[in-house]
XYZ file of C-alpha atoms in Angstrom:
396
model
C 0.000 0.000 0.000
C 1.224 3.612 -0.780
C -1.227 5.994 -0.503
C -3.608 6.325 2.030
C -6.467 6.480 0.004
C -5.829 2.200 -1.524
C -8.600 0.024 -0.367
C -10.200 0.582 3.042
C -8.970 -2.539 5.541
C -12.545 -3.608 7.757
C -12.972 -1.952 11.001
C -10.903 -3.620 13.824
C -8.831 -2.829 16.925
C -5.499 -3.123 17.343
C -4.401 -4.322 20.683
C -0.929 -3.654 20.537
C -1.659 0.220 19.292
C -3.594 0.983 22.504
C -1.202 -0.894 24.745
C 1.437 1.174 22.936
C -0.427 4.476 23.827
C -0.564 3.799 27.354
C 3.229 2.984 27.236
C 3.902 6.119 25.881
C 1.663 7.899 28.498
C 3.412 6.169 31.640
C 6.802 8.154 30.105
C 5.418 11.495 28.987
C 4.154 11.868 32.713
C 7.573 10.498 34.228
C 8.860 13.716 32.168
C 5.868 15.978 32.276
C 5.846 15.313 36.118
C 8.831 17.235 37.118
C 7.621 20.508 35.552
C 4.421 20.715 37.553
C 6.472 19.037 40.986
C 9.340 21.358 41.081
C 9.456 24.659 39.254
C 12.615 22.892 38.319
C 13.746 20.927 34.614
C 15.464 17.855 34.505
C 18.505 19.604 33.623
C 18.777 22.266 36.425
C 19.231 20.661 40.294
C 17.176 21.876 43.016
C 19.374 23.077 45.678
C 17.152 21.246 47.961
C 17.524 17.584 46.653
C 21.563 17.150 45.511
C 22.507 13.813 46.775
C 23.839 10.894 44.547
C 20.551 9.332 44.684
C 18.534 12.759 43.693
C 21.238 12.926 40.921
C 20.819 9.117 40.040
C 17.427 9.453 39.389
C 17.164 12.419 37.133
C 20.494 11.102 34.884
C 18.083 7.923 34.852
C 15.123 10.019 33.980
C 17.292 11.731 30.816
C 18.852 8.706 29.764
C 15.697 6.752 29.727
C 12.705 8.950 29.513
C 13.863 12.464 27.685
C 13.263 13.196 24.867
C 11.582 9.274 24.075
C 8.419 8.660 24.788
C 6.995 11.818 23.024
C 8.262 10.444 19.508
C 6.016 7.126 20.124
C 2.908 9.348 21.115
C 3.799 10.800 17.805
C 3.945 7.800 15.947
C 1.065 6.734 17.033
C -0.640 9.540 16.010
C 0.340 9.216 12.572
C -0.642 5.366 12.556
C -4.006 6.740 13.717
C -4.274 9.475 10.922
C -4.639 6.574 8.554
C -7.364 4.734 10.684
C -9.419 8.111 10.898
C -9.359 7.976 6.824
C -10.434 4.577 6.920
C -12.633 5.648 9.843
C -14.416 7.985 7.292
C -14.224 5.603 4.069
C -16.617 3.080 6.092
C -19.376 5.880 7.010
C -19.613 7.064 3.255
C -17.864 10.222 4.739
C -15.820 13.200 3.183
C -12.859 12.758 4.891
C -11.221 16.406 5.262
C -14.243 18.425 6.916
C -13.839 15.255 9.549
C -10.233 15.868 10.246
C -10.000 19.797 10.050
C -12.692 19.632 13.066
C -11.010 17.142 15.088
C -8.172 19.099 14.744
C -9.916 22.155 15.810
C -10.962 20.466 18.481
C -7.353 19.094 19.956
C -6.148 22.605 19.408
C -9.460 23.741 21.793
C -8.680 20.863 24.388
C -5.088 21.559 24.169
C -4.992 25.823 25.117
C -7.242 24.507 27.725
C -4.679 22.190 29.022
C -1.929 24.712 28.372
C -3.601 27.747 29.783
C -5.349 25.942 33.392
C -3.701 22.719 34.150
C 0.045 22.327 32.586
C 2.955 24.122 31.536
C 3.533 22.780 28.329
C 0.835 20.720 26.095
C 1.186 18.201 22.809
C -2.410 18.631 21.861
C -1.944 22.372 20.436
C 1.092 20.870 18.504
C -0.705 17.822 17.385
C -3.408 20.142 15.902
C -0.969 22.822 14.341
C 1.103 19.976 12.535
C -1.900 17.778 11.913
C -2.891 20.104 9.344
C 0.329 19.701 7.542
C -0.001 16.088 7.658
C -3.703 16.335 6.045
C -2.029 18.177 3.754
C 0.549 15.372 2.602
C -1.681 12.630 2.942
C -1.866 11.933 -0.719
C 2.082 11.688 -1.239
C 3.246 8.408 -1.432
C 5.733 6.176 1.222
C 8.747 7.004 -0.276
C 7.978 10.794 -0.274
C 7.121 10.840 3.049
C 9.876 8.953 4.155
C 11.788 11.475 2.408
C 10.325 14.208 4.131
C 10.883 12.476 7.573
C 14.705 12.164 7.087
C 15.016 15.780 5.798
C 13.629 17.351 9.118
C 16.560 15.354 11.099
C 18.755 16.605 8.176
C 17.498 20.022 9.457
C 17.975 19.407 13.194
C 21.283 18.207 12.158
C 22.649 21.212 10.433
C 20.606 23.624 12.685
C 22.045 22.407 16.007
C 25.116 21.423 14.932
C 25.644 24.490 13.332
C 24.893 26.493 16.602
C 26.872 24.917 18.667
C 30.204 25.798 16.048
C 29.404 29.125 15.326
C 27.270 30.316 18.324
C 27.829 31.245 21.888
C 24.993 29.371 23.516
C 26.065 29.968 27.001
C 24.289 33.028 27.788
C 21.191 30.929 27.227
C 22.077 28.357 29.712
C 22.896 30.037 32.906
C 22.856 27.819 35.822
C 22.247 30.597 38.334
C 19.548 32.505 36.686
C 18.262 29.268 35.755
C 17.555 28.589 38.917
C 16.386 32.167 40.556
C 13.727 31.231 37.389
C 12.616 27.989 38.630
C 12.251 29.116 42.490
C 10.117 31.646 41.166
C 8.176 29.204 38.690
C 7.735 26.980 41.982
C 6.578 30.072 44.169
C 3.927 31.430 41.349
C 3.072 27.159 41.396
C 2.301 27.429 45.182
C -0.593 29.729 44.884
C -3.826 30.336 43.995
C -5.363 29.273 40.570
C -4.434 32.752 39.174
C -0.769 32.488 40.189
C -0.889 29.064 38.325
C -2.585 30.506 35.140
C 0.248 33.251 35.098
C 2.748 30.761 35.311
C 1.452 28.544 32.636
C 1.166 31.200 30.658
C 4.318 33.031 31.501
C 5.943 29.419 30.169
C 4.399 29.532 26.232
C 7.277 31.476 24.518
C 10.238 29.621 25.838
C 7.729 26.483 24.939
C 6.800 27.706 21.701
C 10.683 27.916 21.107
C 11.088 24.354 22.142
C 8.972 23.329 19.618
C 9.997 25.292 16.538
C 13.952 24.083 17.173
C 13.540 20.502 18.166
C 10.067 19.360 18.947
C 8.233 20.449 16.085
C 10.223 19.003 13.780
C 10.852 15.270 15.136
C 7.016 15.242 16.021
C 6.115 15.908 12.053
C 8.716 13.207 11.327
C 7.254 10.788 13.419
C 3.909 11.650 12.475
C 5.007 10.989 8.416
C 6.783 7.476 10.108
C 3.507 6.508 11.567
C 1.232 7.241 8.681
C 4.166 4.765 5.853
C 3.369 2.478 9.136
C -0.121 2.474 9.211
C -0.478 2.515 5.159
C 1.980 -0.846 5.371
C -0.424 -2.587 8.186
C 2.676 -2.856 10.249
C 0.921 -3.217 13.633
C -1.541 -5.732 12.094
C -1.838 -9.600 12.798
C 2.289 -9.299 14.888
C 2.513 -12.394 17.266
C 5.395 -11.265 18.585
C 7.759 -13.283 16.651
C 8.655 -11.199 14.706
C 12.473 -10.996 13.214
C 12.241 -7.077 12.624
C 11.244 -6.590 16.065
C 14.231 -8.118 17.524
C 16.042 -6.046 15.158
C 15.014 -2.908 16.486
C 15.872 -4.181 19.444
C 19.558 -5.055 18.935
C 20.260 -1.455 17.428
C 17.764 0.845 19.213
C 18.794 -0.095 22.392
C 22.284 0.112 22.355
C 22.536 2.941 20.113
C 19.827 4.619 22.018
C 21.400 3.773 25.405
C 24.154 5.129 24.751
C 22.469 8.458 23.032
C 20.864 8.877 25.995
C 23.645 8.783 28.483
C 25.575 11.133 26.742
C 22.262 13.404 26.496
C 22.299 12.859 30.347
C 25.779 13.421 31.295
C 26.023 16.651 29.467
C 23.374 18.605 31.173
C 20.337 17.300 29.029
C 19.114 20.433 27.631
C 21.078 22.790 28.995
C 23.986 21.102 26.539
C 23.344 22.090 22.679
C 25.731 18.940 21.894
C 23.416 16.911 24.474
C 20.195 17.414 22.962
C 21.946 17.006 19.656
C 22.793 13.277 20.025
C 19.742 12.872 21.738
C 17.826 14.192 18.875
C 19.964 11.805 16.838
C 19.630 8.815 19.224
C 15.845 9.151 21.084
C 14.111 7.472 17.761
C 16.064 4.064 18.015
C 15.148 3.728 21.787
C 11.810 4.721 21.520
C 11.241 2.295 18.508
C 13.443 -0.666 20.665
C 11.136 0.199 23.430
C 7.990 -0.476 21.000
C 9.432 -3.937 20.032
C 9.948 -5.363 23.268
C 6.554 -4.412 24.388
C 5.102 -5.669 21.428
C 7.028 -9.042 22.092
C 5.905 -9.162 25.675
C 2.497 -8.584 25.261
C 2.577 -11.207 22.507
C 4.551 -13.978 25.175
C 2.339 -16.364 27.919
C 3.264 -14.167 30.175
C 3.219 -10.952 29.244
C -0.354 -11.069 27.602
C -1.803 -9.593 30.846
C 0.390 -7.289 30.677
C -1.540 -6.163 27.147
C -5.108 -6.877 28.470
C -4.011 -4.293 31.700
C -2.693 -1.398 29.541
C -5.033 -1.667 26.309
C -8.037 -0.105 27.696
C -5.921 2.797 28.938
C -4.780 3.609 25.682
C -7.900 3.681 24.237
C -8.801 6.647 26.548
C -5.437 8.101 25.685
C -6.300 11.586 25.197
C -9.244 11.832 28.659
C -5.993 10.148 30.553
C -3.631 12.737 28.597
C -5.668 15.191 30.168
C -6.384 13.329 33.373
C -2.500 13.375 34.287
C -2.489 17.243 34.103
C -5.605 17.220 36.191
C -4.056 14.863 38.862
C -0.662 17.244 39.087
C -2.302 19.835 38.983
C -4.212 19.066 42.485
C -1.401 17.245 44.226
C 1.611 19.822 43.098
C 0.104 23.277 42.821
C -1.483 25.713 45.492
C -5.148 24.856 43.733
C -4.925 21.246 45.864
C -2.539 20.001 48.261
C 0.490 22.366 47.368
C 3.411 20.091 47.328
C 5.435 21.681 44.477
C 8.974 21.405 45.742
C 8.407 19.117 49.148
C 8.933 15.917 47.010
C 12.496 14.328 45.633
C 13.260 13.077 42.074
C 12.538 9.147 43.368
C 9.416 10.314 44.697
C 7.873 12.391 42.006
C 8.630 8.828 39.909
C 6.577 6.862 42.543
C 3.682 9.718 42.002
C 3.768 9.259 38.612
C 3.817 5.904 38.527
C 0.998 5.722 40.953
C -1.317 8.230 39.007
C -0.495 5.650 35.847
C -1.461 2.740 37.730
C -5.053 4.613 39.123
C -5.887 5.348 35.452
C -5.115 1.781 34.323
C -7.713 0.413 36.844
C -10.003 3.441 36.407
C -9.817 3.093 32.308
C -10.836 -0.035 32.418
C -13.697 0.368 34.874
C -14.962 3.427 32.850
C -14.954 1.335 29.814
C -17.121 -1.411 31.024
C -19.899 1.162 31.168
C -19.110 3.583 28.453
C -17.918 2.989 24.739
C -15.657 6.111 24.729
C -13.539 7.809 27.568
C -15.401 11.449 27.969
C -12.626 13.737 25.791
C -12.542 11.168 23.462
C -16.942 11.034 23.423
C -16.330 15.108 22.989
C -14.070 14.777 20.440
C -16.230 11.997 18.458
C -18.849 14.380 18.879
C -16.935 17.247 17.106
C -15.100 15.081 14.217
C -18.360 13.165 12.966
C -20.564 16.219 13.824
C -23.185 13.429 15.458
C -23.404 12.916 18.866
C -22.232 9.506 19.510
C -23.735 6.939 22.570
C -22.597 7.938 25.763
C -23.271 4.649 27.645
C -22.209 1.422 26.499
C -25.115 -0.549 24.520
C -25.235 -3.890 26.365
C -24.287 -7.087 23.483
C -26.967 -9.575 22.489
C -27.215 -12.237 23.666
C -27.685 -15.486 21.785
């Protein structure tokens, strides 16, 4: 298949595409998690928590986590791009109007989530650079592919080309980069309006994040997931696959080692850092993908599948539900404890708001055939409200 408008497969779910999801939530929130916790980045220490174990965990956090599990969100949104067209095919519908007002819609959800409950959001950039990939969805594979490599070509030349010829160093002051996070942390400490101001006082240096690294590896993988989807790639796996254990004997050393250096050198407060992560991230995030796939697919990982599936099917109410949960244990709106929690422990909190929506996703969808942003967001992409409870199946 080339093109995503070749014959339209029958509707179906794919297990290992919502386990995926969830994966990929579970790491955006070990990231995400710091932000709302501290005040503080990954890459600038809180005076308050410096021992080796403090340091341990956030070199663990860079090596691992940074700058990873944001490319296979991306990628999966791609791979879903082509189900949506499909998605349209079967209900006889034009398939552009569709996709221009879910977009609108993720853009809506996502200054929402910016503005009131996180610094920093994926949906406004999802919706921004969905529109360019409606706008290539007729090329074919190889042009896409193409287009993919040429925007780490960019990142390439762009970064590596700043750190020759310019004198970064002004950006990356330690000491005013941490006056700026104690104040973050204070303005996170107090009412909802300090919170809003801080969100918002956080959008330019975001919006900057995006345009010179982000952006660009998020349209790539986007363009990667959509040649993946076209080519089925997630359909009928058992597991066994000998690609997968290919991407696992380069991504992860490769990537490993990508990340480390990423890690050692400040994370982003090194230009040369986030360079080789930049080069690097993709081959971990894709080994991570493959061994999942392969345990979900063994005796006994399938559980493991079953647990995590229904969470990624609510992948954008949980999204939103992890920004809700931070925002009421962290910030001066709930229990205010930005700052009164170490690196080890923010990963326990994140971990344990993971494992809540896990149980909870799976209770909701028992009872309900979508989770509630994703009902909303039906609702605005087919323009027809859809069923808010689940019908019950016939029996006989």
């Amino acid at each position: 298949m080339t093109t995503a408008t070749a014959v339209t497969a029958p509707r179906t779910r794919i297990p290992d595409l919502d386990a995926l999801r969830a994966f990929a939530l579970l790491g955006i929130l070990v990231v995400n998690i710091t932000f709302v916790a501290t005040g503080y980045s990954l890459n600038v220490t809180d005076p308050a928590y410096d021992s080796w174990l403090d340091d341990a965990v956030r070199w663990a956090n860079l090596s691992f986590f940074g700058m990873k599990f944001y490319l296979l969100f991306s990628f999966m949104f791609g791979y879903s791009f082509v189900l949506q067209t499909e998605a349209a095919a079967r209900a006889g519908a034009a398939f552009r109007p569709r996709m221009v007002r879910r977009l609108l819609g993720l853009f809506a959800l996502g200054a929402v989530n910016a503005v009131f409950l996180i610094s920093g959001d994926i949906l406004t950039v999802y919706a921004l650079l969905g529109a360019v990939l409606l706008a290539m969805r007729g090329v074919r594979d190889r042009t896409a592919l193409i287009v993919a490599a040429a925007l780490y070509g960019y990142l390439l030349l762009s970064i590596g080309s700043s750190i020759l010829f310019l004198d970064m160093s002004s950006y990356f002051d330690h000491a005013g980069q941490v006056a700026a996070a104690q104040e973050s942390a204070a303005n996170l400490a107090g009412g909802f309006g300090s919170v809003v101001h801080e969100h918002i006082a956080i959008l330019p240096l975001y919006a900057l994040s995006q345009l010179t690294v982000q952006g660009p590896t998020t349209l790539a993988m986007f363009l990667l997931g959509m040649v993946a989807a076209r080519r089925r790639v997630l359909v009928g796996l058992t597991g066994r696959e000998s690609w997968l254990r290919i991407v696992q004997l380069v991504g992860f050393p490769v990537g490993i080692v990508g990340g480390a250096v990423y890690a050692s050198l400040g994370g982003n407060g090194n230009t040369l850092g986030v360079l080789v992560s930049a080069m690097t991230a993709p081959l971990l995030a894709a080994a991570y993908a493959a061994t999942l796939i392969r345990v979900v697919h063994s005796e006994r990982g399938r559980s493991l599948g079953t647990a995590l599936a229904p969470a990624g099917r609510m992948a954008l109410s949980n999204y939103l539900g992890q920004s809700v949960a931070t925002l009421l244990i962290f910030t001066g709106v709930g229990f205010g404890l930005v700052g009164q929690v170490s690196p080890l422990e923010m990963m326990l909190f994140a971990v344990a708001i993971f494992a809540g929506q896990v149980v909870l996703s799976r209770w909701w969808l028992a009872r309900h055939g979508h989770g509630p942003a994703e009902w909303l967001l039906r609702w605005l992409t087919n323009a027809e409200r859809p069923a808010w409870r689940r019908l019950p199946r016939p029996v006989g």
